[in-house]
Coordinates of C-alpha atoms and ligand atoms in Angstrom, one line a residue:
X1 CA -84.9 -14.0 14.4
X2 CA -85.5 -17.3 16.1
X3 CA -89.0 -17.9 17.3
X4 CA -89.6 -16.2 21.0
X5 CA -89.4 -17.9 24.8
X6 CA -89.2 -16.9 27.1
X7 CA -89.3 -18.1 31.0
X8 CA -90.5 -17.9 34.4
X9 CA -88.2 -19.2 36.7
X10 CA -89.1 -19.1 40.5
X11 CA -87.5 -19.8 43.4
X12 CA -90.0 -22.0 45.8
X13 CA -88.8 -20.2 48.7
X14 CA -92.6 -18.4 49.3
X15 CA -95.6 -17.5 48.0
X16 CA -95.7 -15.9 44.8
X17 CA -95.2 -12.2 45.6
X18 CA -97.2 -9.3 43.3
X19 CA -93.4 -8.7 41.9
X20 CA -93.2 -12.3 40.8
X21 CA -96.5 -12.5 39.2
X22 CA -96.2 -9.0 37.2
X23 CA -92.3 -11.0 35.9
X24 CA -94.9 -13.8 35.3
X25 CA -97.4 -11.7 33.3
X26 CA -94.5 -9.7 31.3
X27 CA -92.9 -12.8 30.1
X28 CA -96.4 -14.6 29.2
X29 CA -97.7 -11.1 27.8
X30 CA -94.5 -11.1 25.3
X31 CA -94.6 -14.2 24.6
X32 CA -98.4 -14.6 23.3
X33 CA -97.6 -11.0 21.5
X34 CA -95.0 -12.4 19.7
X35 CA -96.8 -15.7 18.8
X36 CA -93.9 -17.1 21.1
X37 CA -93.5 -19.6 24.6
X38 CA -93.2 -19.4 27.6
X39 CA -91.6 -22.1 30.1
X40 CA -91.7 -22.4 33.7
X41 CA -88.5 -23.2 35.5
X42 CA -88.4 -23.8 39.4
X43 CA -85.4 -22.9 40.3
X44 CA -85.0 -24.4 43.9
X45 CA -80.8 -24.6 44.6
X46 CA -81.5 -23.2 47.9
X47 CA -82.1 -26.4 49.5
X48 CA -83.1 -25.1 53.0
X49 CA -85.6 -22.7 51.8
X50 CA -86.9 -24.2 48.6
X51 CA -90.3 -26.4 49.5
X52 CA -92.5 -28.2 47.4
X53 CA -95.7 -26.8 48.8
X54 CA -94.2 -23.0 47.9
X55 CA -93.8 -24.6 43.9
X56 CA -97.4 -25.5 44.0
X57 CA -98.8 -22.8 45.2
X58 CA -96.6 -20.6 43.1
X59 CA -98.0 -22.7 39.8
X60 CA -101.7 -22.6 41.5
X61 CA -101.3 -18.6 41.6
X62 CA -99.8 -18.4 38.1
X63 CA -102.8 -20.5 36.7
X64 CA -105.5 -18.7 38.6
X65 CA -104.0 -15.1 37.3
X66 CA -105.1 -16.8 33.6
X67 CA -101.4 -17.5 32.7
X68 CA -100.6 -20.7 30.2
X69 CA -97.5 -22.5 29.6
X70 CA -96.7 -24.5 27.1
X71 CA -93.4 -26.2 29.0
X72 CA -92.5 -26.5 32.2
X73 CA -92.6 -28.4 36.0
X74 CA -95.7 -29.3 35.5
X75 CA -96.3 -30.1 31.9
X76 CA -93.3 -31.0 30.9
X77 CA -91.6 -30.8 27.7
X78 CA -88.5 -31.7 25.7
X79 CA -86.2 -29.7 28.6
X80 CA -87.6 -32.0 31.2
X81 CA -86.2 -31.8 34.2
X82 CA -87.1 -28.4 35.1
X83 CA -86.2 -28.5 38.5
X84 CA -83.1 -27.6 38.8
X85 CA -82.1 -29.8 41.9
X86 CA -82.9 -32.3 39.3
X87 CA -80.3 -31.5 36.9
X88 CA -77.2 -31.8 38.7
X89 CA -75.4 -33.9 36.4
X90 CA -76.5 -31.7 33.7
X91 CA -74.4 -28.8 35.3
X92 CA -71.6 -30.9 36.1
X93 CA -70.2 -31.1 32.6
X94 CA -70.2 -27.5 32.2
X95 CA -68.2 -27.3 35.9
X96 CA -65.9 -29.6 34.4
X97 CA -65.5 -27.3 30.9
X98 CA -64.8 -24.4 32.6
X99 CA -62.5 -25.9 35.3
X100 CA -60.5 -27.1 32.3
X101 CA -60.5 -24.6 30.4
X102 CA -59.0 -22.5 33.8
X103 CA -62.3 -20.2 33.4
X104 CA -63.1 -21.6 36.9
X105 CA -61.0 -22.5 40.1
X106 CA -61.4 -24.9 43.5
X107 CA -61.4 -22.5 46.6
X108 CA -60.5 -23.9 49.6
X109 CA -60.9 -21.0 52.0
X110 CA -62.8 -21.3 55.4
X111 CA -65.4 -19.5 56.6
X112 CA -62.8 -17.7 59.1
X113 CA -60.6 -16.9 56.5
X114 CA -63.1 -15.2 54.0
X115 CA -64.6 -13.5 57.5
X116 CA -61.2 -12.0 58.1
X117 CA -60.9 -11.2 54.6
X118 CA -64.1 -9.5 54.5
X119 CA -62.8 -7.0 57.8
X120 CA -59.7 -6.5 56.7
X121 CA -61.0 -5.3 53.1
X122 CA -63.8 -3.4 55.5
X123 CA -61.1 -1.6 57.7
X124 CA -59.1 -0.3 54.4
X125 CA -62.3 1.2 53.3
X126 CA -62.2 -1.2 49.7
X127 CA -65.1 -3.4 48.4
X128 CA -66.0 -6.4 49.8
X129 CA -65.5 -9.3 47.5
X130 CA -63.2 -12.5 47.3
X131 CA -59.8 -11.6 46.5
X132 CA -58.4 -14.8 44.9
X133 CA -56.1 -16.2 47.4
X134 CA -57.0 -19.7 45.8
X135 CA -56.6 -18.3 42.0
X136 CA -53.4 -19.3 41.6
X137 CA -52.9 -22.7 43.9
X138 CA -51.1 -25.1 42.2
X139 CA -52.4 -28.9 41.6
X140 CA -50.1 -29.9 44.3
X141 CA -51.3 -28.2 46.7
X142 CA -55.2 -28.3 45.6
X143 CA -54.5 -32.3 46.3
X144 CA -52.7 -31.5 49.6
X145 CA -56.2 -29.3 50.3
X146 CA -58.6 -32.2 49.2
X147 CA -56.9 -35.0 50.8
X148 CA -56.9 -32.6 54.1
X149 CA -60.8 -33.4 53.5
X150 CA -61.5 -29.8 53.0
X151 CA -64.6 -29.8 50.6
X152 CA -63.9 -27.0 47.8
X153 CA -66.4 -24.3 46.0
X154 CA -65.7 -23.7 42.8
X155 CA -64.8 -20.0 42.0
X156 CA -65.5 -17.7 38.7
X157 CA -62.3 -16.5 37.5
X158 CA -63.7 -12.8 37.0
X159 CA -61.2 -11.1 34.7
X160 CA -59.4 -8.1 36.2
X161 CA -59.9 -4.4 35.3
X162 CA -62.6 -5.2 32.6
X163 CA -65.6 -3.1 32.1
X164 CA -69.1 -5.4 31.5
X165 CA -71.5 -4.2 29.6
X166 CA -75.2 -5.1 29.6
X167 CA -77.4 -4.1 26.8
X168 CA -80.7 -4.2 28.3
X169 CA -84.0 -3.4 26.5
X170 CA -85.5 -1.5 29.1
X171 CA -82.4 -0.4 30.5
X172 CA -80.3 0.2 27.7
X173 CA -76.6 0.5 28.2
X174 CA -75.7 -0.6 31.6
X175 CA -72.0 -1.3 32.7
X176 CA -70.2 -2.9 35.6
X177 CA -66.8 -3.2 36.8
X178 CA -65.0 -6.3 36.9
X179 CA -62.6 -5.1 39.3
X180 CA -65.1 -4.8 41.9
X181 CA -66.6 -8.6 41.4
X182 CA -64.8 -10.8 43.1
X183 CA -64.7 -14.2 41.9
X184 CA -68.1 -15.5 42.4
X185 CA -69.0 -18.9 43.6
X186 CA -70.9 -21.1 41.1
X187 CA -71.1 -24.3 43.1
X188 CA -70.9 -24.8 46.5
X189 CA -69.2 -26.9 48.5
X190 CA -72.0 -29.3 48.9
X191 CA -71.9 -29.8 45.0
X192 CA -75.3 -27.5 44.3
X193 CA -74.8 -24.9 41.8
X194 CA -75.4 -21.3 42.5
X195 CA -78.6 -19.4 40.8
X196 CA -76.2 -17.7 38.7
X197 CA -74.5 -20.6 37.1
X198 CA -77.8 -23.0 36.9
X199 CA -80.0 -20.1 35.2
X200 CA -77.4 -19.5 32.7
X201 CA -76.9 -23.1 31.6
X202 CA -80.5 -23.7 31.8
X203 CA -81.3 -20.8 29.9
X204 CA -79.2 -21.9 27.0
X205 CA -80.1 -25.3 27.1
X206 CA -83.8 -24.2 26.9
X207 CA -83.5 -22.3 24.3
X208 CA -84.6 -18.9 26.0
X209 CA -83.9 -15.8 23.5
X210 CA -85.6 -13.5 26.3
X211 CA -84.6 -12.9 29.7
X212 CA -87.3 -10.8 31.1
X213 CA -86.8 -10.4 35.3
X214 CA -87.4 -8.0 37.9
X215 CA -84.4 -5.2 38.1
X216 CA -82.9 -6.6 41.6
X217 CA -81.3 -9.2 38.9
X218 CA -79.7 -6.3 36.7
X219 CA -76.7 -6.7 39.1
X220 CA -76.5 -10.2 38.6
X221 CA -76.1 -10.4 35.0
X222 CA -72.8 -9.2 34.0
X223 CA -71.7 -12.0 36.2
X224 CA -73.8 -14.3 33.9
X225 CA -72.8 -12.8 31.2
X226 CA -69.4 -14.0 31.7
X227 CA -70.7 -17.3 31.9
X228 CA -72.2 -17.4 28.8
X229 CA -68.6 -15.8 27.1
X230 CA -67.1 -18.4 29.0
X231 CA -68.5 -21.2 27.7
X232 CA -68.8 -19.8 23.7
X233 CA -73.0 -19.6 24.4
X234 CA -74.8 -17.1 22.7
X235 CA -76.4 -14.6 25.2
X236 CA -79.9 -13.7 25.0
X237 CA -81.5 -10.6 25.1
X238 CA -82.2 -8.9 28.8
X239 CA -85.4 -6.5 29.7
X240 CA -84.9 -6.0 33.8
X241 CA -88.3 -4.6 34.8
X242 CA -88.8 -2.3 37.5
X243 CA -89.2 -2.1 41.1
X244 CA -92.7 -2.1 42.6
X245 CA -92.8 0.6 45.1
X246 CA -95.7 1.2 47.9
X247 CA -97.7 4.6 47.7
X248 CA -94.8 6.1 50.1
X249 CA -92.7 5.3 47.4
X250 CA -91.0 2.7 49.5
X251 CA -89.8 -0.5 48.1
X252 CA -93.1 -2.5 48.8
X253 CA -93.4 -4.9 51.5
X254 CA -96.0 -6.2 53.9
X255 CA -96.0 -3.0 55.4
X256 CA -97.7 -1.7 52.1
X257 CA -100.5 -4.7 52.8
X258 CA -101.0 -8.1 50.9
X259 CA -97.8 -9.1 49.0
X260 CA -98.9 -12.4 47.8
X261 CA -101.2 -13.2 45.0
X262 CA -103.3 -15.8 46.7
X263 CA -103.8 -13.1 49.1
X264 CA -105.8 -11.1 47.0
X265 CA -107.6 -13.8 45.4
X266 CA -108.7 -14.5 49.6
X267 CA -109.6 -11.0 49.5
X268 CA -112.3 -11.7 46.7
X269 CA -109.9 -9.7 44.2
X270 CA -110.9 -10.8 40.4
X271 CA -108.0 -12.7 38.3
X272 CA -108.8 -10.4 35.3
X273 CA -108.9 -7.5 37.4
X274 CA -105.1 -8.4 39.0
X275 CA -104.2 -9.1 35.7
X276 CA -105.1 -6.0 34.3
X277 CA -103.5 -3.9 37.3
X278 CA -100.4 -5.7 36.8
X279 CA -100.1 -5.3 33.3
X280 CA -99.7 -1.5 34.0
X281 CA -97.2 -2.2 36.5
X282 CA -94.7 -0.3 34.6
X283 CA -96.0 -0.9 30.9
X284 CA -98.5 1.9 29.6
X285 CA -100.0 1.1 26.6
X286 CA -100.7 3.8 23.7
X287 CA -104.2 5.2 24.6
X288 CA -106.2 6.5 27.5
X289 CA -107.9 3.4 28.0
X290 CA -107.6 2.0 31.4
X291 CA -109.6 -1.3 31.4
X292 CA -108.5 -3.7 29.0
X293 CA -109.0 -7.7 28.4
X294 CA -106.4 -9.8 28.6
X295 CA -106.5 -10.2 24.7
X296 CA -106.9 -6.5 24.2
X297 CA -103.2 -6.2 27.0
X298 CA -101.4 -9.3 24.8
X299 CA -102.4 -7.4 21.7
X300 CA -100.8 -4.4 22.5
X301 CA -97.9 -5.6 24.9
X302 CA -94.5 -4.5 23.5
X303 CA -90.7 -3.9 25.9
X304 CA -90.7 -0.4 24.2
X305 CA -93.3 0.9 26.4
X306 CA -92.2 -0.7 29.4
X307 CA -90.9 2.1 31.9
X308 CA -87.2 2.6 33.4
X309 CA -88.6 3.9 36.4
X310 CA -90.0 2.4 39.5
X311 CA -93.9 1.1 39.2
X312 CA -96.4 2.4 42.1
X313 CA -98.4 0.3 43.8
X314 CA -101.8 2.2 43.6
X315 CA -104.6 0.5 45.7
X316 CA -107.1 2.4 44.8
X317 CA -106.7 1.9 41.6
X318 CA -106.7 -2.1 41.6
X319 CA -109.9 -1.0 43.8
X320 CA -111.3 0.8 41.2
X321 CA -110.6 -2.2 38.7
X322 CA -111.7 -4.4 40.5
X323 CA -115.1 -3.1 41.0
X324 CA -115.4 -2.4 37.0
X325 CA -114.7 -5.8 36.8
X326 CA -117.6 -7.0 38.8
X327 CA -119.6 -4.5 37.6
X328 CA -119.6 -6.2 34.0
X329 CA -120.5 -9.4 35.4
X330 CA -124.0 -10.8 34.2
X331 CA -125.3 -11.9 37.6
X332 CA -125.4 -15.4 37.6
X333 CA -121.1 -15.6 37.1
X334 CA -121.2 -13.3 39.8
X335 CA -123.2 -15.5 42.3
X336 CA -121.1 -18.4 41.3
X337 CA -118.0 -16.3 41.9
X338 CA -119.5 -14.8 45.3
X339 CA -120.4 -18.1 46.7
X340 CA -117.4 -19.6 48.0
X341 CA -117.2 -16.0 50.0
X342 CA -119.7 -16.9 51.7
X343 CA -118.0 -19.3 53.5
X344 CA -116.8 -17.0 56.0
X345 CA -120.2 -15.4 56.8
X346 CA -121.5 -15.6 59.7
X347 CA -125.0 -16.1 58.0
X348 CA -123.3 -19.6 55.7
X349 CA -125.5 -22.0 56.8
X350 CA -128.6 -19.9 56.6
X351 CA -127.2 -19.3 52.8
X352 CA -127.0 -22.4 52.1
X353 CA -130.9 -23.2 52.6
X354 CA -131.6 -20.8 50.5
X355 CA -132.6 -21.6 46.9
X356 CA -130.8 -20.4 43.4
X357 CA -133.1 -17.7 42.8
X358 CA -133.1 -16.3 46.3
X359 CA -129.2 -16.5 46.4
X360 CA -129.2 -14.9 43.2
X361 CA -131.9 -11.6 44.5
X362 CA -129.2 -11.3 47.3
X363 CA -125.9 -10.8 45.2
X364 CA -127.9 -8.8 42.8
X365 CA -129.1 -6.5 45.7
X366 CA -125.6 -6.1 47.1
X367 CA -123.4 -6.5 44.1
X368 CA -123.1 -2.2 43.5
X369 CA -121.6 -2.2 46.7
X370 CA -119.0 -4.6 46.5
X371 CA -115.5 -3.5 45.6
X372 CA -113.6 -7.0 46.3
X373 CA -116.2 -10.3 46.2
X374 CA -116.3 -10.5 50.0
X375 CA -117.6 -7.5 50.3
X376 CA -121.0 -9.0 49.8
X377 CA -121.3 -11.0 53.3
X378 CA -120.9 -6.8 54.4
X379 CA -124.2 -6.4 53.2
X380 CA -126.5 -9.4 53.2
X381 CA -127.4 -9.6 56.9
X382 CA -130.2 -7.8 56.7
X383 CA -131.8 -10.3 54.1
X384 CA -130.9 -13.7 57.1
X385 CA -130.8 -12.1 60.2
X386 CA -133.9 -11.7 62.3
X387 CA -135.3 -8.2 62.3
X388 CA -133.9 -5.9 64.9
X389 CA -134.9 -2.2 65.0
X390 CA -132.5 0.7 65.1
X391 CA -133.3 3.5 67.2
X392 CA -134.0 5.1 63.9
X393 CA -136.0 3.1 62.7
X394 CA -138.3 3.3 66.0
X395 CA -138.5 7.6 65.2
X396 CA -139.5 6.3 62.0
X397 CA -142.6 4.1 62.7
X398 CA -143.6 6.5 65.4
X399 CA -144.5 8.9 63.2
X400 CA -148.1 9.5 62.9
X401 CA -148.0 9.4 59.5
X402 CA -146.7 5.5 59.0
X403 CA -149.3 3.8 59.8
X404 CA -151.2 4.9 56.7
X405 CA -148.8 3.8 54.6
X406 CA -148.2 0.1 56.1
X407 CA -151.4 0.3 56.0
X408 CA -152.1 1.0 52.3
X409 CA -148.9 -1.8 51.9
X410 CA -150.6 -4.6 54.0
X411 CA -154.2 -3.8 51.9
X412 CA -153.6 -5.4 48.8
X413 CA -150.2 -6.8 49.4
X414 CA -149.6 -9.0 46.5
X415 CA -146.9 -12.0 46.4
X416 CA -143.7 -10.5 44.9
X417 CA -142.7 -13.2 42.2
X418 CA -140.2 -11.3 41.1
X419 CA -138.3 -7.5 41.4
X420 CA -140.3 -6.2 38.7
X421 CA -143.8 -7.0 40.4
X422 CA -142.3 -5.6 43.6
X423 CA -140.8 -2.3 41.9
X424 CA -144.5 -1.9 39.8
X425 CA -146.6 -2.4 43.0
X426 CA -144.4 0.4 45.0
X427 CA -144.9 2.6 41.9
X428 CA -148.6 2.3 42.1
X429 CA -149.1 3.0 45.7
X430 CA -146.8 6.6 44.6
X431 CA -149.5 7.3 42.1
X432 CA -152.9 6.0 43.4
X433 CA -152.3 7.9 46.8
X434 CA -150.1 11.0 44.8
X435 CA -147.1 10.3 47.4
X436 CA -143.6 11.0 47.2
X437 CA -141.0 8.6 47.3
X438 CA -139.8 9.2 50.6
X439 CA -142.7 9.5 52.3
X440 CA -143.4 5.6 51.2
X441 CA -140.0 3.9 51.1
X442 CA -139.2 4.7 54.3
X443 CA -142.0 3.9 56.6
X444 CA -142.0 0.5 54.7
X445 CA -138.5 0.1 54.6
X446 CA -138.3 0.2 58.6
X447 CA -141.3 -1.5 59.2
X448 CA -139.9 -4.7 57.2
X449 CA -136.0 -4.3 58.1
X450 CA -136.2 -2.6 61.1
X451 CA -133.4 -0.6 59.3
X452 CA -133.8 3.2 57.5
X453 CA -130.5 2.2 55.2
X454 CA -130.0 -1.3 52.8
X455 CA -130.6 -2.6 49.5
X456 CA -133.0 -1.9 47.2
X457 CA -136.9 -2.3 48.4
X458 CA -137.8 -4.7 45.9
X459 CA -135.1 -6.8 46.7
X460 CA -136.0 -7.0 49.9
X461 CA -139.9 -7.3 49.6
X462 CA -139.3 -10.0 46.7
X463 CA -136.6 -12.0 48.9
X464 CA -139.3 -12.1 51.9
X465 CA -142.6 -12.7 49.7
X466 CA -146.0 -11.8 51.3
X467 CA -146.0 -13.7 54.5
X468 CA -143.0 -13.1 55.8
X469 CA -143.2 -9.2 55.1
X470 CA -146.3 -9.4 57.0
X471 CA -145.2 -11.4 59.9
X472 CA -142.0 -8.3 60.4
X473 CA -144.9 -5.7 60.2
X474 CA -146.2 -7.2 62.9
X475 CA -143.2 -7.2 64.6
X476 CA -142.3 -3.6 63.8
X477 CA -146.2 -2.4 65.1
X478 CA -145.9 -4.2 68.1
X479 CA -142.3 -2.8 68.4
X480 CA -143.6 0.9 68.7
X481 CA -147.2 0.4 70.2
Ligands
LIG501 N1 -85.0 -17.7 40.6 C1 -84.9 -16.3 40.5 C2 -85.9 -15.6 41.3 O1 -86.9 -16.2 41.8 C3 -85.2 -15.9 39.0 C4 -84.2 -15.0 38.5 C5 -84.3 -15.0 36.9 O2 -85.3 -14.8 36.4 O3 -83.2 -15.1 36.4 O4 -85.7 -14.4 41.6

């Protein structure tokens, strides 16, 4: 068999949907598992939706969910153009092949007349499709049409009474009924091809032995199929992947949240984490194992154990993920990763006169509490803000038995250079005074946060240091004298 590629080929018309990217990830997953290539296509014939701004963010999305490509809009390769509004005269030929060859007609019909058309095949109770009044005009009267400056599409000739078959790998056998087609438009009036005529001619030119897209496409094939018969090209093999349902089993849509990829990267969601979630989008490798690396995923990633039925959209599991994810991180990728989170705290600029190491005690403090990287500007206000007591707090340092223990912490309060001193001092307070835990953490804990809940002591007593633990005693005695 001839090498592998495979393609992604959007349409610019929005952002890069979750159903997009896990096409994206099949098709690259594939590809790298069979030492193959993937190409990136844009396929933008819808002129009035298609934007430039959508392509690049598209491409941005794809790059930061850790795919590659090794042809494509933006790296280019021996295909080049691979936009199709760029290949026009590419398609052309193959108009004028199958218009010769009578595999393709000029239909001249208006608007009105395919709206009354459509009603009356509606009020009969048959399917609504194009029933071929142009199919058989003569060249006479095709001139008579054109010189009467009515701009023509052309038409599919869809053979009558024919079953279709698709063999699809996911699918298997899948068959369709000519008879209830229609001859389909493949360029319109305006000269742009269709997306089913473009994708087929680009696919063969592009050498794609792999067409791997989302099932709403399944119904578009037999029609391309006929293309490829049409023109004597050798068809390629089909996987149609599932839909991506909410948790209400729903087709999913914003109603089930964030649809977009960029989204969830806003939402501090990890690339390898997404890319993980999505790979079990309707593919279950053998195993138990739940949390795999993107080399582990390509290693494993074979169209035989990708599912016929519908993927669910499970939340809590990309949740879960995520938070394994970050939970691996040494801490210092995490801070880096963190950072730009910060910019929508209302604490930034006090952040930002912070130093590496004290940036660093914060996100170390918080990061078991972070599912999704924003998560962390949840927590950190108790380490910038100035200290505010909770009525809690107030009960706490009333007790008559606090002022002992800030007492024994002031005595020989040393500065905390790092956790470990902090941890080890606190330790030695519990034994030299034979204390419990409690009875220490939380008269402390209040007195320097004015809070009975938040990160770690240590954290807290090595983020302030000596002076400024002292200075919120202060605070927190004269609070409650
Ligand atoms: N441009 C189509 C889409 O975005 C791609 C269909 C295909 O992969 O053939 O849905």
């Amino acid at each position: 068999m001839s090498r592998v590629k495979v393609r992604f080929a959007p349409s610019p018309t929005g952002p890069l949907h979750i159903g997009g990217a896990r096409s994206a990830l099949f098709n690259f997953l594939f590809a790298e598992h069979e030492g193959g290539e993937l190409l990136v296509r844009i396929e933008d014939t819808d002129l009035e939706r298609s934007s430039r701004e959508y392509e690049e963010e598209i491409l941005e999305s794809l790059q930061w969910l850790g795919l590659k490509w090794a042809e494509g809009v933006d790296v280019g390769g021996d295909n080049a153009p691979y936009r199709q509004t760029e290949r026009l005269d590419i398609y052309n030929k193959y108009v004028e092949d199958l218009l010769e060859s009578g595999a393709a007609y000029e239909c001249f019909c208006s608007e009105e007349e395919l709206a009354a058309e459509r009603e009356g095949l509606l009020a009969r109770g048959e399917i609504v499709r194009y029933v071929g009044k142009c199919r058989h005009l003569s060249a006479e009267e095709r001139e008579a049409k054109k010189a009467s400056g009515i701009p023509p599409v052309i038409r599919f000739r869809v053979p009558d009474n024919t079953i279709l078959v698709v063999n699809d790998i996911v699918r298997e056998q899948v068959t369709f009924d000519s008879s209830l087609m229609g001859d389909f438009i493949i360029v319109k009036s305006d000269g742009i091809p269709t997306y089913n005529f473009a994708v087929v001619i680009d696919d063969v030119l592009m050498g794609i032995t792999h067409v791997i897209r989302a099932e709403e496409h399944l119904s578009n094939t037999p029609r391309q199929l006929l293309i490829y018969d049409a023109l004597n090209f050798k068809r390629p093999e089909f996987a149609h992947i599932s839909l991506i349902l909410g948790s209400d089993r729903q087709k999913m849509s914003k109603r089930h949240g964030a649809t977009s990829l960029i989204q969830y990267r806003e939402m501090g969601y990890l690339p390898e984490a997404l890319f993980n979630f999505l790979a079990f989008l309707g593919w279950t490798p053998e195993g138990e194992e739940e949390i795999l690396s993107p080399a582990e995923i390509v290693d494993r990633f074979t169209l035989d154990r990708v599912s016929k039925s519908p993927a669910v959209f499970d939340l809590d599991k990309l949740n879960w993920m995520n938070q394994q994810y970050i939970k691996s991180l040494p801490t210092d990728e995490l801070v880096g990763l963190v950072k730009p989170y910060f910019k929508e705290s209302i604490y930034y600029e006090d952040i930002m006169k912070l130093d590496e190491a004290h940036i660093a005690l914060i996100v170390e403090a918080v990061r078991d509490y972070m599912v999704c990287l924003n998560d962390a500007n949840e927590h950190i206000g108790v380490f910038l803000a100035e200290i505010a007591h909770a009525e809690k707090a107030l009960e706490v340092l009333r007790e008559p038995a606090t002022a002992n223990i800030i007492n024994l912490f002031v005595n020989d309060c040393p500065e905390f250079t790092d956790v470990d001193v902090a941890k080890a001092y606190l330790k030695k307070i519990l034994k030299d005074n034979k204390l419990k835990p409690k009875q220490v953490f939380m008269p402390i804990r209040c007195a320097i946060s004015g809070q009975v809940k938040g990160p770690d002591l240590p954290y807290l007593l090595t983020f302030w240091g000596r002076d400024e633990l002292l200075r919120r005693i202060e605070i927190s005695l004269a609070a409650v004298k």
